[in-house]
PDB file of C-alpha atoms in Angstrom:
ATOM      1  CA  MET A   1      19.539  16.599  13.701  1.00  0.00           C
ATOM      2  CA  ASN A   2      17.762  13.503  12.356  1.00  0.00           C
ATOM      3  CA  LYS A   3      14.334  13.897  10.798  1.00  0.00           C
ATOM      4  CA  PRO A   4      11.577  11.580  12.107  1.00  0.00           C
ATOM      5  CA  LEU A   5      10.559   8.543  10.029  1.00  0.00           C
ATOM      6  CA  ILE A   6       6.892   7.513   9.900  1.00  0.00           C
ATOM      7  CA  LEU A   7       5.453   4.301   8.535  1.00  0.00           C
ATOM      8  CA  ALA A   8       1.995   5.065   7.053  1.00  0.00           C
ATOM      9  CA  SER A   9       0.780   1.486   7.562  1.00  0.00           C
ATOM     10  CA  LYS A  10      -0.725  -0.756  10.237  1.00  0.00           C
ATOM     11  CA  SER A  11       1.047  -3.750   8.728  1.00  0.00           C
ATOM     12  CA  PRO A  12       3.024  -5.638  11.380  1.00  0.00           C
ATOM     13  CA  VAL A  13       5.127  -7.175   8.585  1.00  0.00           C
ATOM     14  CA  ARG A  14       6.137  -3.802   7.177  1.00  0.00           C
ATOM     15  CA  ALA A  15       6.979  -2.563  10.708  1.00  0.00           C
ATOM     16  CA  LYS A  16       9.066  -5.691  11.322  1.00  0.00           C
ATOM     17  CA  ILE A  17      11.039  -5.088   8.089  1.00  0.00           C
ATOM     18  CA  LEU A  18      11.919  -1.552   9.213  1.00  0.00           C
ATOM     19  CA  ARG A  19      12.798  -2.712  12.796  1.00  0.00           C
ATOM     20  CA  ASP A  20      14.952  -5.558  11.414  1.00  0.00           C
ATOM     21  CA  ALA A  21      16.777  -2.984   9.244  1.00  0.00           C
ATOM     22  CA  GLY A  22      17.628  -1.086  12.433  1.00  0.00           C
ATOM     23  CA  LEU A  23      15.419   1.929  11.703  1.00  0.00           C
ATOM     24  CA  SER A  24      13.672   4.004  14.367  1.00  0.00           C
ATOM     25  CA  PHE A  25      10.174   5.038  13.267  1.00  0.00           C
ATOM     26  CA  GLU A  26       6.620   5.763  14.362  1.00  0.00           C
ATOM     27  CA  VAL A  27       3.492   4.138  12.951  1.00  0.00           C
ATOM     28  CA  LYS A  28       0.750   6.548  11.794  1.00  0.00           C
ATOM     29  CA  ALA A  29      -1.709   4.631   9.658  1.00  0.00           C
ATOM     30  CA  SER A  30      -3.639   6.595   7.082  1.00  0.00           C
ATOM     31  CA  ALA A  31      -7.423   6.572   7.429  1.00  0.00           C
ATOM     32  CA  MET A  32      -7.948   7.414   3.753  1.00  0.00           C
ATOM     33  CA  ASP A  33     -10.643   5.663   1.739  1.00  0.00           C
ATOM     34  CA  GLU A  34      -8.903   3.444  -0.798  1.00  0.00           C
ATOM     35  CA  GLN A  35     -11.944   2.818  -2.902  1.00  0.00           C
ATOM     36  CA  PRO A  36     -11.970   6.064  -4.942  1.00  0.00           C
ATOM     37  CA  ILE A  37      -8.397   5.376  -6.051  1.00  0.00           C
ATOM     38  CA  LYS A  38      -9.229   1.793  -7.008  1.00  0.00           C
ATOM     39  CA  ASP A  39     -12.352   2.989  -8.811  1.00  0.00           C
ATOM     40  CA  HIS A  40     -10.385   5.597 -10.762  1.00  0.00           C
ATOM     41  CA  CYS A  41      -7.797   3.039 -11.953  1.00  0.00           C
ATOM     42  CA  LEU A  42     -10.499   0.549 -12.878  1.00  0.00           C
ATOM     43  CA  ALA A  43     -12.734   3.117 -14.677  1.00  0.00           C
ATOM     44  CA  GLN A  44     -10.208   3.770 -17.464  1.00  0.00           C
ATOM     45  CA  ASP A  45     -10.948   2.599 -21.018  1.00  0.00           C
ATOM     46  CA  GLN A  46      -8.261   0.001 -20.401  1.00  0.00           C
ATOM     47  CA  PRO A  47      -8.267  -0.581 -16.617  1.00  0.00           C
ATOM     48  CA  ASP A  48      -4.755  -0.508 -15.239  1.00  0.00           C
ATOM     49  CA  LEU A  49      -4.642  -3.018 -12.405  1.00  0.00           C
ATOM     50  CA  LEU A  50      -0.904  -2.447 -11.968  1.00  0.00           C
ATOM     51  CA  ALA A  51      -1.437   1.254 -11.246  1.00  0.00           C
ATOM     52  CA  ILE A  52      -3.465   0.637  -8.092  1.00  0.00           C
ATOM     53  CA  ALA A  53      -0.670  -0.407  -5.626  1.00  0.00           C
ATOM     54  CA  PRO A  54       1.647   2.550  -6.561  1.00  0.00           C
ATOM     55  CA  ALA A  55      -1.270   5.010  -6.359  1.00  0.00           C
ATOM     56  CA  LEU A  56      -2.328   3.746  -2.943  1.00  0.00           C
ATOM     57  CA  ALA A  57       1.236   3.722  -1.604  1.00  0.00           C
ATOM     58  CA  ARG A  58       1.781   7.274  -2.814  1.00  0.00           C
ATOM     59  CA  GLU A  59      -1.536   8.621  -1.501  1.00  0.00           C
ATOM     60  CA  LYS A  60      -1.123   6.976   1.912  1.00  0.00           C
ATOM     61  CA  ALA A  61       2.368   8.525   2.291  1.00  0.00           C
ATOM     62  CA  LEU A  62       1.132  11.924   1.128  1.00  0.00           C
ATOM     63  CA  ALA A  63      -1.874  11.928   3.473  1.00  0.00           C
ATOM     64  CA  ILE A  64       0.380  11.389   6.488  1.00  0.00           C
ATOM     65  CA  SER A  65       3.095  13.660   5.157  1.00  0.00           C
ATOM     66  CA  HIS A  66       0.764  16.648   5.103  1.00  0.00           C
ATOM     67  CA  ASP A  67      -0.116  16.055   8.747  1.00  0.00           C
ATOM     68  CA  TRP A  68       3.527  15.517   9.899  1.00  0.00           C
ATOM     69  CA  PRO A  69       5.685  18.223   8.335  1.00  0.00           C
ATOM     70  CA  GLY A  70       9.417  17.703   8.683  1.00  0.00           C
ATOM     71  CA  SER A  71       9.073  13.925   8.685  1.00  0.00           C
ATOM     72  CA  TYR A  72       9.941  11.289   6.151  1.00  0.00           C
ATOM     73  CA  VAL A  73       6.932   9.100   5.480  1.00  0.00           C
ATOM     74  CA  ILE A  74       6.861   5.620   3.971  1.00  0.00           C
ATOM     75  CA  GLY A  75       3.661   4.418   2.337  1.00  0.00           C
ATOM     76  CA  ALA A  76       3.254   0.946   0.941  1.00  0.00           C
ATOM     77  CA  ASP A  77       0.550  -1.223  -0.579  1.00  0.00           C
ATOM     78  CA  GLN A  78       0.011  -4.514  -2.360  1.00  0.00           C
ATOM     79  CA  THR A  79      -2.626  -5.781  -4.774  1.00  0.00           C
ATOM     80  CA  LEU A  80      -3.444  -9.353  -5.689  1.00  0.00           C
ATOM     81  CA  ILE A  81      -4.503  -9.965  -9.292  1.00  0.00           C
ATOM     82  CA  HIS A  82      -5.945 -13.213 -10.547  1.00  0.00           C
ATOM     83  CA  ASP A  83      -7.305 -13.752 -14.075  1.00  0.00           C
ATOM     84  CA  GLN A  84      -7.256  -9.960 -14.774  1.00  0.00           C
ATOM     85  CA  THR A  85      -9.350  -9.370 -11.633  1.00  0.00           C
ATOM     86  CA  LEU A  86      -8.359  -7.361  -8.536  1.00  0.00           C
ATOM     87  CA  LEU A  87      -8.929  -9.448  -5.444  1.00  0.00           C
ATOM     88  CA  SER A  88      -9.852  -7.650  -2.250  1.00  0.00           C
ATOM     89  CA  LYS A  89      -9.138  -8.580   1.342  1.00  0.00           C
ATOM     90  CA  ALA A  90     -11.486 -11.312   2.504  1.00  0.00           C
ATOM     91  CA  ALA A  91     -14.183 -10.065   4.848  1.00  0.00           C
ATOM     92  CA  ASP A  92     -14.155 -13.165   7.051  1.00  0.00           C
ATOM     93  CA  GLU A  93     -12.601 -16.599   7.432  1.00  0.00           C
ATOM     94  CA  SER A  94     -15.143 -18.257   5.111  1.00  0.00           C
ATOM     95  CA  SER A  95     -14.460 -15.718   2.364  1.00  0.00           C
ATOM     96  CA  LEU A  96     -10.741 -16.151   2.879  1.00  0.00           C
ATOM     97  CA  ARG A  97     -11.023 -19.906   2.509  1.00  0.00           C
ATOM     98  CA  GLN A  98     -13.032 -19.503  -0.738  1.00  0.00           C
ATOM     99  CA  GLN A  99     -10.472 -17.013  -2.075  1.00  0.00           C
ATOM    100  CA  LEU A 100      -7.573 -19.303  -1.303  1.00  0.00           C
ATOM    101  CA  LEU A 101      -9.315 -22.294  -2.854  1.00  0.00           C
ATOM    102  CA  SER A 102      -9.960 -20.274  -6.022  1.00  0.00           C
ATOM    103  CA  LEU A 103      -6.219 -19.489  -6.249  1.00  0.00           C
ATOM    104  CA  ARG A 104      -5.095 -23.080  -5.681  1.00  0.00           C
ATOM    105  CA  GLY A 105      -3.076 -24.249  -8.697  1.00  0.00           C
ATOM    106  CA  GLN A 106      -3.676 -20.908 -10.455  1.00  0.00           C
ATOM    107  CA  THR A 107      -1.246 -18.223 -11.494  1.00  0.00           C
ATOM    108  CA  HIS A 108      -1.766 -15.001  -9.634  1.00  0.00           C
ATOM    109  CA  HIS A 109       0.280 -11.815  -9.194  1.00  0.00           C
ATOM    110  CA  LEU A 110       1.098  -9.891  -6.036  1.00  0.00           C
ATOM    111  CA  HIS A 111       2.063  -6.358  -6.975  1.00  0.00           C
ATOM    112  CA  SER A 112       3.875  -4.310  -4.302  1.00  0.00           C
ATOM    113  CA  ALA A 113       4.681  -0.609  -4.201  1.00  0.00           C
ATOM    114  CA  VAL A 114       6.456   1.794  -1.831  1.00  0.00           C
ATOM    115  CA  ALA A 115       6.645   5.571  -1.731  1.00  0.00           C
ATOM    116  CA  LEU A 116       8.779   7.902   0.342  1.00  0.00           C
ATOM    117  CA  THR A 117       7.626  11.467   0.974  1.00  0.00           C
ATOM    118  CA  PHE A 118       8.855  14.521   2.858  1.00  0.00           C
ATOM    119  CA  ASP A 119       6.771  17.646   3.489  1.00  0.00           C
ATOM    120  CA  GLY A 120       4.130  16.593   1.000  1.00  0.00           C
ATOM    121  CA  ALA A 121       6.542  15.859  -1.852  1.00  0.00           C
ATOM    122  CA  ILE A 122       7.288  12.397  -3.269  1.00  0.00           C
ATOM    123  CA  LEU A 123      11.015  11.751  -3.000  1.00  0.00           C
ATOM    124  CA  TRP A 124      11.086   8.188  -4.276  1.00  0.00           C
ATOM    125  CA  GLN A 125       8.713   5.470  -5.470  1.00  0.00           C
ATOM    126  CA  TRP A 126       9.168   1.793  -6.361  1.00  0.00           C
ATOM    127  CA  ASP A 127       6.776  -0.728  -7.840  1.00  0.00           C
TER     128      ASP A 127
END
């Protein structure tokens, strides 16, 4: 018997990737507050901006995994870093425009991470 697969994300792009790979899955987005994880990573003596995406992917997958025993859960996240600063999602179109203009011609880094869990245990993680 196959075990259910759950995508712990509302991202239509992530869902499309799984569908295009021929996988059958359900979407159960985590309602967890991301800010405490970001704050923890940023509060270190030497803030680790690259630790945020893996921590968020892992915690999203674990949050759903605890609620759906017997299921594989995929959690994923991305962070955008520019000039050693973590950029957040723009609140509105005007903020988005300003953010895009500030990135124009600048080097920035998109850091992605994925975690796979089963019954509250991390089976695999990539970042």
